mmCIF file of C-alpha atoms in Angstrom:
data_model
loop_
_atom_site.group_PDB
_atom_site.id
_atom_site.type_symbol
_atom_site.label_atom_id
_atom_site.label_comp_id
_atom_site.label_asym_id
_atom_site.label_seq_id
_atom_site.Cartn_x
_atom_site.Cartn_y
_atom_site.Cartn_z
ATOM 1 C CA UNK A 1 -86.531 118.178 6.444
ATOM 2 C CA UNK A 2 -88.916 121.141 6.205
ATOM 3 C CA UNK A 3 -90.552 121.946 9.581
ATOM 4 C CA UNK A 4 -93.364 124.417 10.285
ATOM 5 C CA UNK A 5 -94.650 125.714 13.606
ATOM 6 C CA UNK A 6 -96.933 128.498 14.739
ATOM 7 C CA UNK A 7 -95.652 130.776 17.471
ATOM 8 C CA UNK A 8 -96.345 134.114 19.122
ATOM 9 C CA UNK A 9 -93.980 137.085 19.058
ATOM 10 C CA UNK A 10 -94.807 140.152 21.146
ATOM 11 C CA UNK A 11 -98.481 139.139 21.199
ATOM 12 C CA UNK A 12 -98.735 138.530 17.438
ATOM 13 C CA UNK A 13 -99.146 135.170 15.738
ATOM 14 C CA UNK A 14 -96.406 134.089 13.332
ATOM 15 C CA UNK A 15 -95.793 131.098 11.129
ATOM 16 C CA UNK A 16 -92.183 129.875 11.138
ATOM 17 C CA UNK A 17 -90.925 127.440 8.517
ATOM 18 C CA UNK A 18 -87.472 125.852 8.653
ATOM 19 C CA UNK A 19 -86.092 125.415 5.130
ATOM 20 C CA UNK A 20 -82.915 123.325 5.267
ATOM 21 C CA UNK A 21 -80.272 124.202 2.686
ATOM 22 C CA UNK A 22 -82.357 127.182 1.509
ATOM 23 C CA UNK A 23 -80.502 130.199 0.168
ATOM 24 C CA UNK A 24 -82.768 133.274 -0.151
ATOM 25 C CA UNK A 25 -82.943 134.905 -3.564
ATOM 26 C CA UNK A 26 -82.006 138.490 -4.345
ATOM 27 C CA UNK A 27 -85.562 139.799 -3.852
ATOM 28 C CA UNK A 28 -86.010 138.174 -0.440
ATOM 29 C CA UNK A 29 -85.312 139.988 2.820
ATOM 30 C CA UNK A 30 -82.826 138.551 5.328
ATOM 31 C CA UNK A 31 -83.236 140.193 8.741
ATOM 32 C CA UNK A 32 -80.995 137.985 10.854
ATOM 33 C CA UNK A 33 -77.950 135.747 10.571
ATOM 34 C CA UNK A 34 -77.130 133.493 13.513
ATOM 35 C CA UNK A 35 -75.341 130.277 14.280
ATOM 36 C CA UNK A 36 -75.465 127.113 16.289
ATOM 37 C CA UNK A 37 -71.957 127.711 17.621
ATOM 38 C CA UNK A 38 -70.089 124.652 18.864
ATOM 39 C CA UNK A 39 -66.860 124.594 20.821
ATOM 40 C CA UNK A 40 -64.128 121.988 20.343
ATOM 41 C CA UNK A 41 -65.610 120.200 23.350
ATOM 42 C CA UNK A 42 -69.005 119.905 21.636
ATOM 43 C CA UNK A 43 -70.764 122.558 23.746
ATOM 44 C CA UNK A 44 -73.259 125.011 22.238
ATOM 45 C CA UNK A 45 -72.623 128.711 22.904
ATOM 46 C CA UNK A 46 -75.614 130.836 23.921
ATOM 47 C CA UNK A 47 -75.771 134.547 24.737
ATOM 48 C CA UNK A 48 -78.144 136.737 26.724
ATOM 49 C CA UNK A 49 -78.697 140.368 27.554
ATOM 50 C CA UNK A 50 -80.226 139.654 30.968
ATOM 51 C CA UNK A 51 -78.950 136.213 31.987
ATOM 52 C CA UNK A 52 -82.426 134.674 31.665
ATOM 53 C CA UNK A 53 -83.513 134.787 27.997
ATOM 54 C CA UNK A 54 -80.882 132.982 25.919
ATOM 55 C CA UNK A 55 -80.331 133.061 22.157
ATOM 56 C CA UNK A 56 -77.945 131.903 19.486
ATOM 57 C CA UNK A 57 -75.229 134.475 18.688
ATOM 58 C CA UNK A 58 -76.214 136.518 15.657
ATOM 59 C CA UNK A 59 -77.799 139.679 14.405
ATOM 60 C CA UNK A 60 -78.824 141.935 11.586
ATOM 61 C CA UNK A 61 -76.700 142.315 8.452
ATOM 62 C CA UNK A 62 -75.211 145.776 8.004
ATOM 63 C CA UNK A 63 -75.400 147.555 4.638
ATOM 64 C CA UNK A 64 -73.158 145.885 2.076
ATOM 65 C CA UNK A 65 -72.185 143.068 4.414
ATOM 66 C CA UNK A 66 -72.145 139.477 3.166
ATOM 67 C CA UNK A 67 -73.997 136.971 5.357
ATOM 68 C CA UNK A 68 -70.873 135.158 6.519
ATOM 69 C CA UNK A 69 -69.323 138.529 7.420
ATOM 70 C CA UNK A 70 -72.405 139.298 9.527
ATOM 71 C CA UNK A 71 -72.075 135.946 11.269
ATOM 72 C CA UNK A 72 -68.368 136.457 12.057
ATOM 73 C CA UNK A 73 -68.924 140.004 13.330
ATOM 74 C CA UNK A 74 -71.914 139.090 15.505
ATOM 75 C CA UNK A 75 -70.261 135.998 17.002
ATOM 76 C CA UNK A 76 -67.214 138.123 17.883
ATOM 77 C CA UNK A 77 -69.332 140.937 19.352
ATOM 78 C CA UNK A 78 -71.898 138.874 21.245
ATOM 79 C CA UNK A 79 -70.027 135.720 22.242
ATOM 80 C CA UNK A 80 -66.418 136.989 22.211
ATOM 81 C CA UNK A 81 -65.528 134.050 19.990
ATOM 82 C CA UNK A 82 -63.661 133.470 16.749
ATOM 83 C CA UNK A 83 -65.383 131.615 13.904
ATOM 84 C CA UNK A 84 -63.048 128.822 12.819
ATOM 85 C CA UNK A 85 -65.397 127.269 10.270
ATOM 86 C CA UNK A 86 -69.036 127.645 9.264
ATOM 87 C CA UNK A 87 -71.612 126.214 6.902
ATOM 88 C CA UNK A 88 -75.050 127.527 5.997
ATOM 89 C CA UNK A 89 -77.697 125.091 7.282
ATOM 90 C CA UNK A 90 -80.687 126.909 5.794
ATOM 91 C CA UNK A 91 -83.208 129.639 6.470
ATOM 92 C CA UNK A 92 -86.184 130.155 8.707
ATOM 93 C CA UNK A 93 -89.036 131.853 6.852
ATOM 94 C CA UNK A 94 -91.142 134.134 9.065
ATOM 95 C CA UNK A 95 -94.694 134.989 7.995
ATOM 96 C CA UNK A 96 -97.368 137.068 9.680
ATOM 97 C CA UNK A 97 -95.310 139.670 11.543
ATOM 98 C CA UNK A 98 -94.740 142.000 8.585
ATOM 99 C CA UNK A 99 -96.616 142.521 5.322
ATOM 100 C CA UNK A 100 -93.997 140.449 3.449
ATOM 101 C CA UNK A 101 -92.288 137.271 4.677
ATOM 102 C CA UNK A 102 -88.649 137.534 5.693
ATOM 103 C CA UNK A 103 -85.816 135.088 6.345
ATOM 104 C CA UNK A 104 -83.428 134.352 9.191
ATOM 105 C CA UNK A 105 -80.308 132.439 8.146
ATOM 106 C CA UNK A 106 -78.901 129.726 10.386
ATOM 107 C CA UNK A 107 -75.321 128.445 10.221
ATOM 108 C CA UNK A 108 -73.413 125.609 11.843
ATOM 109 C CA UNK A 109 -70.357 127.282 13.370
ATOM 110 C CA UNK A 110 -67.201 125.936 14.993
ATOM 111 C CA UNK A 111 -65.858 128.548 17.401
ATOM 112 C CA UNK A 112 -62.926 129.238 19.682
ATOM 113 C CA UNK A 113 -63.989 131.085 22.810
ATOM 114 C CA UNK A 114 -61.982 134.107 23.887
ATOM 115 C CA UNK A 115 -62.049 135.829 27.245
ATOM 116 C CA UNK A 116 -65.596 137.126 27.733
ATOM 117 C CA UNK A 117 -65.487 140.940 27.783
ATOM 118 C CA UNK A 118 -68.939 142.047 26.607
ATOM 119 C CA UNK A 119 -69.013 145.443 24.911
ATOM 120 C CA UNK A 120 -72.429 145.243 23.254
ATOM 121 C CA UNK A 121 -76.013 144.306 24.163
ATOM 122 C CA UNK A 122 -75.249 140.712 25.176
ATOM 123 C CA UNK A 123 -73.914 140.704 28.745
ATOM 124 C CA UNK A 124 -73.850 136.951 29.388
ATOM 125 C CA UNK A 125 -72.439 133.867 27.676
ATOM 126 C CA UNK A 126 -72.744 130.221 28.513
ATOM 127 C CA UNK A 127 -71.857 126.944 26.840
ATOM 128 C CA UNK A 128 -74.375 124.123 27.212
ATOM 129 C CA UNK A 129 -74.448 120.487 26.227
ATOM 130 C CA UNK A 130 -76.723 119.401 23.373
ATOM 131 C CA UNK A 131 -78.949 117.835 26.048
ATOM 132 C CA UNK A 132 -79.310 121.189 27.861
ATOM 133 C CA UNK A 133 -79.947 123.203 24.670
ATOM 134 C CA UNK A 134 -83.726 122.560 24.608
ATOM 135 C CA UNK A 135 -84.123 123.527 28.268
ATOM 136 C CA UNK A 136 -82.045 126.725 28.182
ATOM 137 C CA UNK A 137 -82.985 128.144 24.766
ATOM 138 C CA UNK A 138 -86.692 129.089 25.026
ATOM 139 C CA UNK A 139 -87.546 127.774 21.553
ATOM 140 C CA UNK A 140 -84.894 125.045 21.553
ATOM 141 C CA UNK A 141 -87.279 122.231 22.473
ATOM 142 C CA UNK A 142 -89.717 123.109 19.649
ATOM 143 C CA UNK A 143 -89.808 121.404 16.272
ATOM 144 C CA UNK A 144 -87.593 123.977 14.547
ATOM 145 C CA UNK A 145 -85.162 124.212 17.465
ATOM 146 C CA UNK A 146 -84.716 120.444 17.450
ATOM 147 C CA UNK A 147 -84.346 120.326 13.651
ATOM 148 C CA UNK A 148 -81.552 122.932 13.894
ATOM 149 C CA UNK A 149 -79.825 120.968 16.637
ATOM 150 C CA UNK A 150 -79.972 117.682 14.711
ATOM 151 C CA UNK A 151 -78.637 119.326 11.560
ATOM 152 C CA UNK A 152 -75.832 121.152 13.406
ATOM 153 C CA UNK A 153 -74.738 117.969 15.189
ATOM 154 C CA UNK A 154 -74.739 116.052 11.896
ATOM 155 C CA UNK A 155 -72.509 118.698 10.288
ATOM 156 C CA UNK A 156 -70.287 118.636 13.372
ATOM 157 C CA UNK A 157 -69.908 114.824 13.097
ATOM 158 C CA UNK A 158 -69.066 115.145 9.399
ATOM 159 C CA UNK A 159 -66.604 117.977 10.080
ATOM 160 C CA UNK A 160 -64.851 115.915 12.763
ATOM 161 C CA UNK A 161 -64.565 113.072 10.258
ATOM 162 C CA UNK A 162 -66.974 110.725 12.054
#
């Protein structure tokens, strides 16, 4: 289900629209690829640079990199985890921060956690229950955050065969 919410980013107003199952076209800009990463125990992996502001593992695609390659690289770098399986859930369209809208792709991801040895900007990792997700992730309790969680948990149920 399409969800829209207005938010503020660095003092500027932005309109965010969650577009489930959306795949951006060749002329559209993708600035971020991230995932709702679930462990075998059903916990959601979050990362942080400071231990206070948490985010989903992900980042910017490098030149020539396919989106799934970006996801795998960023999850390995930021969360010290291996991607076992993933599925594109859709895209978040961001309007108002740049002259042209851009997209942030969101994946459901099943991961295996490795020993946490951060080498990049993310210095902290934690795994939270779906119930904690909205309290720990600053935007997790919003309309888009909850839509992502519902969709990721539905894919997880389907993937587990239930």
